[in-house]
Coordinates of C-alpha atoms in Angstrom, one line a residue:
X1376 CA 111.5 90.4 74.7
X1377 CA 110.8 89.7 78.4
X1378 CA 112.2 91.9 80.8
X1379 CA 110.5 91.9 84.3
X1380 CA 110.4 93.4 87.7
X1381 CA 109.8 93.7 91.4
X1382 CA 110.2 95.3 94.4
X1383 CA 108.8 98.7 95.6
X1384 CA 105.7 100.8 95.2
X1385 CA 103.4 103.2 97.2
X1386 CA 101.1 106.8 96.2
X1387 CA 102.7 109.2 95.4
X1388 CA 101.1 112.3 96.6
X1389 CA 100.8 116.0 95.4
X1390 CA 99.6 118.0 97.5
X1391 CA 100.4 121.4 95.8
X1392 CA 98.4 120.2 92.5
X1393 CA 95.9 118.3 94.5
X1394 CA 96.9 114.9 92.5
X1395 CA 98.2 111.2 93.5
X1396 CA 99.8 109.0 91.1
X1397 CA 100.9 105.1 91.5
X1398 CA 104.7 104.6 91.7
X1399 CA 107.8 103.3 93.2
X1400 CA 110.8 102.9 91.3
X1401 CA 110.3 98.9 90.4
X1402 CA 106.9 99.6 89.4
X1403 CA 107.3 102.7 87.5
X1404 CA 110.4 100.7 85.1
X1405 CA 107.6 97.9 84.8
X1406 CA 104.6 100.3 83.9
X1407 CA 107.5 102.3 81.0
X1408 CA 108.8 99.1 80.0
X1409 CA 105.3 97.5 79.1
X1410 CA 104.8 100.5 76.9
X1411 CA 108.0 99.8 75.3
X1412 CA 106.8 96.8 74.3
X1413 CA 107.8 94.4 76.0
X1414 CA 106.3 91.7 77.5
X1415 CA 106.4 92.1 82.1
X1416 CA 106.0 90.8 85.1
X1417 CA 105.6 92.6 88.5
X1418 CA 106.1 91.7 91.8
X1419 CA 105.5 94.2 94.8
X1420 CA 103.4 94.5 98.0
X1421 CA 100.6 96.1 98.8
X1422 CA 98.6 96.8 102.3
X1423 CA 94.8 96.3 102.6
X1424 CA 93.6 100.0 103.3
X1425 CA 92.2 102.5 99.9
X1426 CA 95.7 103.4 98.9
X1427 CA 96.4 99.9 97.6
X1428 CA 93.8 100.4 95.3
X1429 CA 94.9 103.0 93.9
X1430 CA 98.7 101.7 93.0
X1431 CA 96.5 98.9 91.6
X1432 CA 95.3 101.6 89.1
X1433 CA 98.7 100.8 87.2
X1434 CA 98.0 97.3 86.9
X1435 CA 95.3 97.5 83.5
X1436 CA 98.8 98.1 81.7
X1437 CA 98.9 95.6 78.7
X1438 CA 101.3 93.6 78.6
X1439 CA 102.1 93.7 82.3
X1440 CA 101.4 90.6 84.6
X1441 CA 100.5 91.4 88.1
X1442 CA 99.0 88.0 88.9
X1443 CA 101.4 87.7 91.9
X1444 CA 101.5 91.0 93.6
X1445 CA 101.3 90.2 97.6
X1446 CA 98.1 91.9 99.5
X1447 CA 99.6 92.1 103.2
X1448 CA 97.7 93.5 106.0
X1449 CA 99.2 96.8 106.9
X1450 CA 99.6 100.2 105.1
X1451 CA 100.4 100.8 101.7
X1452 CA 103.8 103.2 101.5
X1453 CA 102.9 107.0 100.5
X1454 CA 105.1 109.5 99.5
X1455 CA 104.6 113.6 99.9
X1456 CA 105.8 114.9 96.7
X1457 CA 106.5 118.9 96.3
X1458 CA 108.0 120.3 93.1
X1459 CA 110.1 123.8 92.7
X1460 CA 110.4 124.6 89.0
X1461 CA 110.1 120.9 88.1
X1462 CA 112.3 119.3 90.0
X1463 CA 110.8 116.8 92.6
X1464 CA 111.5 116.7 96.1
X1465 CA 110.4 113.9 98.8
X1466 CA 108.4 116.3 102.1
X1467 CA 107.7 112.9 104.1
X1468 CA 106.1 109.3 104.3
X1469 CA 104.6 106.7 105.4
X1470 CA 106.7 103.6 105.0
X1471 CA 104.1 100.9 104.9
X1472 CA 104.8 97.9 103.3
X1473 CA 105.5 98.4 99.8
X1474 CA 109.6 99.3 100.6
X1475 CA 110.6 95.5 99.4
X1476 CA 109.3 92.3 98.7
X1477 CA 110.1 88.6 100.0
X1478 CA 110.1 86.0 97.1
X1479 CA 108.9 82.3 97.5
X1480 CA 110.7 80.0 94.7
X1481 CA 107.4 80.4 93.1
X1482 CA 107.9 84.0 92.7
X1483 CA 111.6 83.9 91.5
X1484 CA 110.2 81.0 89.1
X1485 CA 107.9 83.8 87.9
X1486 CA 110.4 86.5 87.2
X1487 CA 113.4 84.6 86.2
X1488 CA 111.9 81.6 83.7
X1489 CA 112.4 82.6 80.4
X1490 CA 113.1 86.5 80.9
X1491 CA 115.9 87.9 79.2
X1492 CA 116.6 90.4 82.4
X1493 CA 115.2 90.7 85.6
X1494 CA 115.2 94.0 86.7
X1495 CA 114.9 95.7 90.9
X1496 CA 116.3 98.4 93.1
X1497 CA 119.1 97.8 95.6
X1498 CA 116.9 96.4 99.3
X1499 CA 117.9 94.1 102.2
X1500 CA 116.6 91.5 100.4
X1501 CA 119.8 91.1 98.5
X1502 CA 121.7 89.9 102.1
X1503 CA 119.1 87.1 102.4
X1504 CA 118.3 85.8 98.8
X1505 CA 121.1 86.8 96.3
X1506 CA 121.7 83.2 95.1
X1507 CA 117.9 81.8 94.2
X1508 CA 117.9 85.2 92.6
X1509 CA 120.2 84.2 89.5
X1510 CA 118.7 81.7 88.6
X1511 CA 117.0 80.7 85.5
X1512 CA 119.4 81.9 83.2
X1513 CA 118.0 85.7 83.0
X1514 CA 120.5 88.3 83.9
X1515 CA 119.7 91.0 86.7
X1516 CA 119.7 95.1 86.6
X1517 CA 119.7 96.9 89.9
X1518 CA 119.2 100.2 90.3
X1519 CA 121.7 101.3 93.3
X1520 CA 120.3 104.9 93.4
X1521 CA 123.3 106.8 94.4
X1522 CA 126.7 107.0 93.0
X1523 CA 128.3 105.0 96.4
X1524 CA 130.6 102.1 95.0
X1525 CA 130.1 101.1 99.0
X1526 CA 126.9 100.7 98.8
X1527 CA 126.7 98.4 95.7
X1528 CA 129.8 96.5 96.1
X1529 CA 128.8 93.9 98.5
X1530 CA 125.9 92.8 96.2
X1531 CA 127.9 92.9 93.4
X1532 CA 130.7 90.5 95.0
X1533 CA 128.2 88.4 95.9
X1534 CA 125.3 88.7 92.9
X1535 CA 126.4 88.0 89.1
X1536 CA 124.4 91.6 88.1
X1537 CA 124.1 92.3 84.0
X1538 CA 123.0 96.1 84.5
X1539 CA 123.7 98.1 87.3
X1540 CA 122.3 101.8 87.5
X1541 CA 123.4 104.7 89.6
X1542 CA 122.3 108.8 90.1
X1543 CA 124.5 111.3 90.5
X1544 CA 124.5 114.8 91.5
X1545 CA 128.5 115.4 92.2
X1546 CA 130.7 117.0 88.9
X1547 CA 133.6 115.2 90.1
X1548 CA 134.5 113.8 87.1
X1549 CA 137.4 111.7 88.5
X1550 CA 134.7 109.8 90.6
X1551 CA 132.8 109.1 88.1
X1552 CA 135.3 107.5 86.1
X1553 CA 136.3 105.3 89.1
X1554 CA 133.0 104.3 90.1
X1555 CA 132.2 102.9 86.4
X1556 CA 135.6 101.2 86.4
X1557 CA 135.0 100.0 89.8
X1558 CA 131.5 98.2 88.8
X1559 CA 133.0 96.9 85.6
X1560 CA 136.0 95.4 87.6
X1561 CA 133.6 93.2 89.5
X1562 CA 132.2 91.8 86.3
X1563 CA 129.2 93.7 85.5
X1564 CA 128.8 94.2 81.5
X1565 CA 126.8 97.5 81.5
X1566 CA 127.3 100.7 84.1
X1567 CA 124.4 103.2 83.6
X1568 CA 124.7 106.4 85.0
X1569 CA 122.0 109.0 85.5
X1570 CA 122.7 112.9 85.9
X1571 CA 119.3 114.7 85.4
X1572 CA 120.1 118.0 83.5
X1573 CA 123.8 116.9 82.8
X1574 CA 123.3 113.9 80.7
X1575 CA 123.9 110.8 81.3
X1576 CA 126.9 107.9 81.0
X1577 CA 126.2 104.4 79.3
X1578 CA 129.2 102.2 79.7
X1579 CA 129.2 98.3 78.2
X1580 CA 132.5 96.9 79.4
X1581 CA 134.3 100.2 79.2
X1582 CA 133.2 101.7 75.8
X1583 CA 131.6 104.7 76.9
X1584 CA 129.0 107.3 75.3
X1585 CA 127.9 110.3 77.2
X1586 CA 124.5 111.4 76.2
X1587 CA 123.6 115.0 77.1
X1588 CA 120.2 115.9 78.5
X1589 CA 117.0 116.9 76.1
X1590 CA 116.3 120.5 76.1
X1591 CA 112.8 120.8 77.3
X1592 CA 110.4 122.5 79.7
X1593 CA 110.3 120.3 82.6
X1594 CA 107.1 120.0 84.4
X1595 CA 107.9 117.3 86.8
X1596 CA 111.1 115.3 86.7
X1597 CA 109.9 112.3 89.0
X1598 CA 110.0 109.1 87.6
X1599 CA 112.5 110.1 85.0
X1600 CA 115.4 107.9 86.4
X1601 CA 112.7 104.9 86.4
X1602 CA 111.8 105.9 83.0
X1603 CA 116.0 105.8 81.5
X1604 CA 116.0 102.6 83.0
X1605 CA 113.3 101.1 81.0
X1606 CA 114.6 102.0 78.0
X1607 CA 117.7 101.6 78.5
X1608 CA 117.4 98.0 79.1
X1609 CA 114.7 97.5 76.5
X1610 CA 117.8 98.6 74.0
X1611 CA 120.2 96.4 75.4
X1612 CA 117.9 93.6 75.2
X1613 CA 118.1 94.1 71.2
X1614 CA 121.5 94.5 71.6
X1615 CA 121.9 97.8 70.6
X1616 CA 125.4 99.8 71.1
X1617 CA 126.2 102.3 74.2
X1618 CA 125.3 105.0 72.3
X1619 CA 121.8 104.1 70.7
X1620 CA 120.9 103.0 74.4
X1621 CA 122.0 106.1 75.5
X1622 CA 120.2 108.5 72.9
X1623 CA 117.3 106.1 73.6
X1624 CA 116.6 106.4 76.8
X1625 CA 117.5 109.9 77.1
X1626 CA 114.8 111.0 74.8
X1627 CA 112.3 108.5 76.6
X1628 CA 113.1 110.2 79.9
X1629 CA 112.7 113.8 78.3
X1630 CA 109.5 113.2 77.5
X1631 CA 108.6 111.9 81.5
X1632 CA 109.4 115.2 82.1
X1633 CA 106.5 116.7 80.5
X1634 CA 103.7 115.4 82.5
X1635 CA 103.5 114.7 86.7
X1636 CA 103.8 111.3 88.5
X1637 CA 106.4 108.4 87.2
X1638 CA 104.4 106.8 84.8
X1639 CA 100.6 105.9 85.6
X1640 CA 97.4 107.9 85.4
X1641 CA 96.6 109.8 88.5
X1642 CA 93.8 111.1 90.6
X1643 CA 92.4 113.8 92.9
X1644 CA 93.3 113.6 96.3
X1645 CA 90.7 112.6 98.7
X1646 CA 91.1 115.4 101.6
X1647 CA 94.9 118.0 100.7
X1648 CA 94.9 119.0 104.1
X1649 CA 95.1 116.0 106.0
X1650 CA 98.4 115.3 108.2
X1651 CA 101.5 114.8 106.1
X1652 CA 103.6 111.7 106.9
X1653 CA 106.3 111.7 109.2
X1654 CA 109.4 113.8 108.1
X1655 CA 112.1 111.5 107.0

């Protein structure tokens, strides 16, 4: 099983526990879906200041290939993380360089030779590069973010996607529904759908399972979305059914919950009063 990555990363950085942690969505689904097992390939950006080397902490992850990561001068992004009872909200940032990635046909060679899915986040990168980008024969899964059909129909008309992933907050029901019919009408086989403490929706070309949310004590939920994804394709990979990739990754994101940071090891912050980013 191959399934790799690419795309952002930066520090993110707890200043009310006095830790900071590797991540970035494209990472952090790399870092989980090594552990899965299978085998990886990364692709992101880094700057050339001390914050690089720490994302770079992630990188001693076996069976993860990082040989092509690009070292850029500039700043490496950081995130301000604060949590209220569990739940993780972004304070401010620096956007350095680690937002997106541009690909030489080297690097798509990398990626999309031989992997059975391809996996990023939605990025301007898809307006410049969306047909080098299926080639190879791999299939891709983007993670859109939010639930906006807007937002993820132009790459969708334009890129054939496998997996397409999106994080909702509303209980409009009725928007769900048409969102997941939406994506599937543009030819995308499987609609994921995260909802934090309601669940979540796996659809593979309309058969739907609704999986609801692990009853635990949360002690940090960022990187749990990133976490669902990894599994989630992982399962579909070994072609497992809607509701074993549901159940699946479900219980894999549960147990993100139960530690801080998206995935990798962290480590004491240097100075916890220094200036905070700029406010987004």
């Amino acid at each position: 099983m191959w399934i790799n990555a690419f795309g952002d990363c930066c520090v993110d950085r707890y200043r009310d526990i006095g830790r900071q942690f590797p991540g970035g969505g494209s990472l952090n689904v790399a870092l989980h879906l090594a552990r899965l097992g299978a085998t990886t390939r990364w692709i992101g950006r880094l700057g050339n200041d001390d914050n690089a080397e720490i994302v770079a902490r992630a990188f001693v992850e076996p069976r993860l290939d990082t040989s092509r990561v690009q070292r850029v001068n500039g700043e490496t992004t950081v995130v301000d993380v604060d949590l209220v009872d569990g739940e993780r909200t972004f304070t401010g940032w620096v956007e350095g360089v680690g937002l997106g990635v541009e690909l030489t046909d080297e690097d798509l060679r990398f990626l999309f030779a031989d992997a059975d899915l391809v996996h990023t986040a939605w990025s301007a990168e898809f307006s410049t590069q969306p047909v080098p980008w299926c080639s190879g024969g791999a299939g891709l899964s983007v993670d859109f973010v939010k639930d906006q059909f807007a937002d993820a129909r132009p790459v969708l008309e334009t890129v054939p996607v496998t997996v397409a992933t999106f994080s909702r907050t509303s209980e409009d029901q009725p928007k769900l529904d048409r969102l997941i019919a939406d994506v599937h009408s543009l030819g995308v086989p499987w609609v994921l759908v995260g909802m934090g403490e309601s669940g979540a929706v796996v659809s593979h070309r309309g058969a739907r399972c609704f999986q609801p949310a692990e009853s635990i004590e949360v002690v940090d939920t960022l990187g749990a979305g990133d976490s669902f994804i990894a599994a989630a394709l992982t399962e579909i990979v070994k072609g497992s059914e809607p509701p074993t990739v549901a159940r699946v990754a479900s219980q894999y994101a549960a147990r993100t919950c139960l530690s801080y940071g998206g995935g990798a090891e962290g480590l004491p912050l240097t100075d916890v009063n220094e200036p905070r980013p700029t406010e987004r």
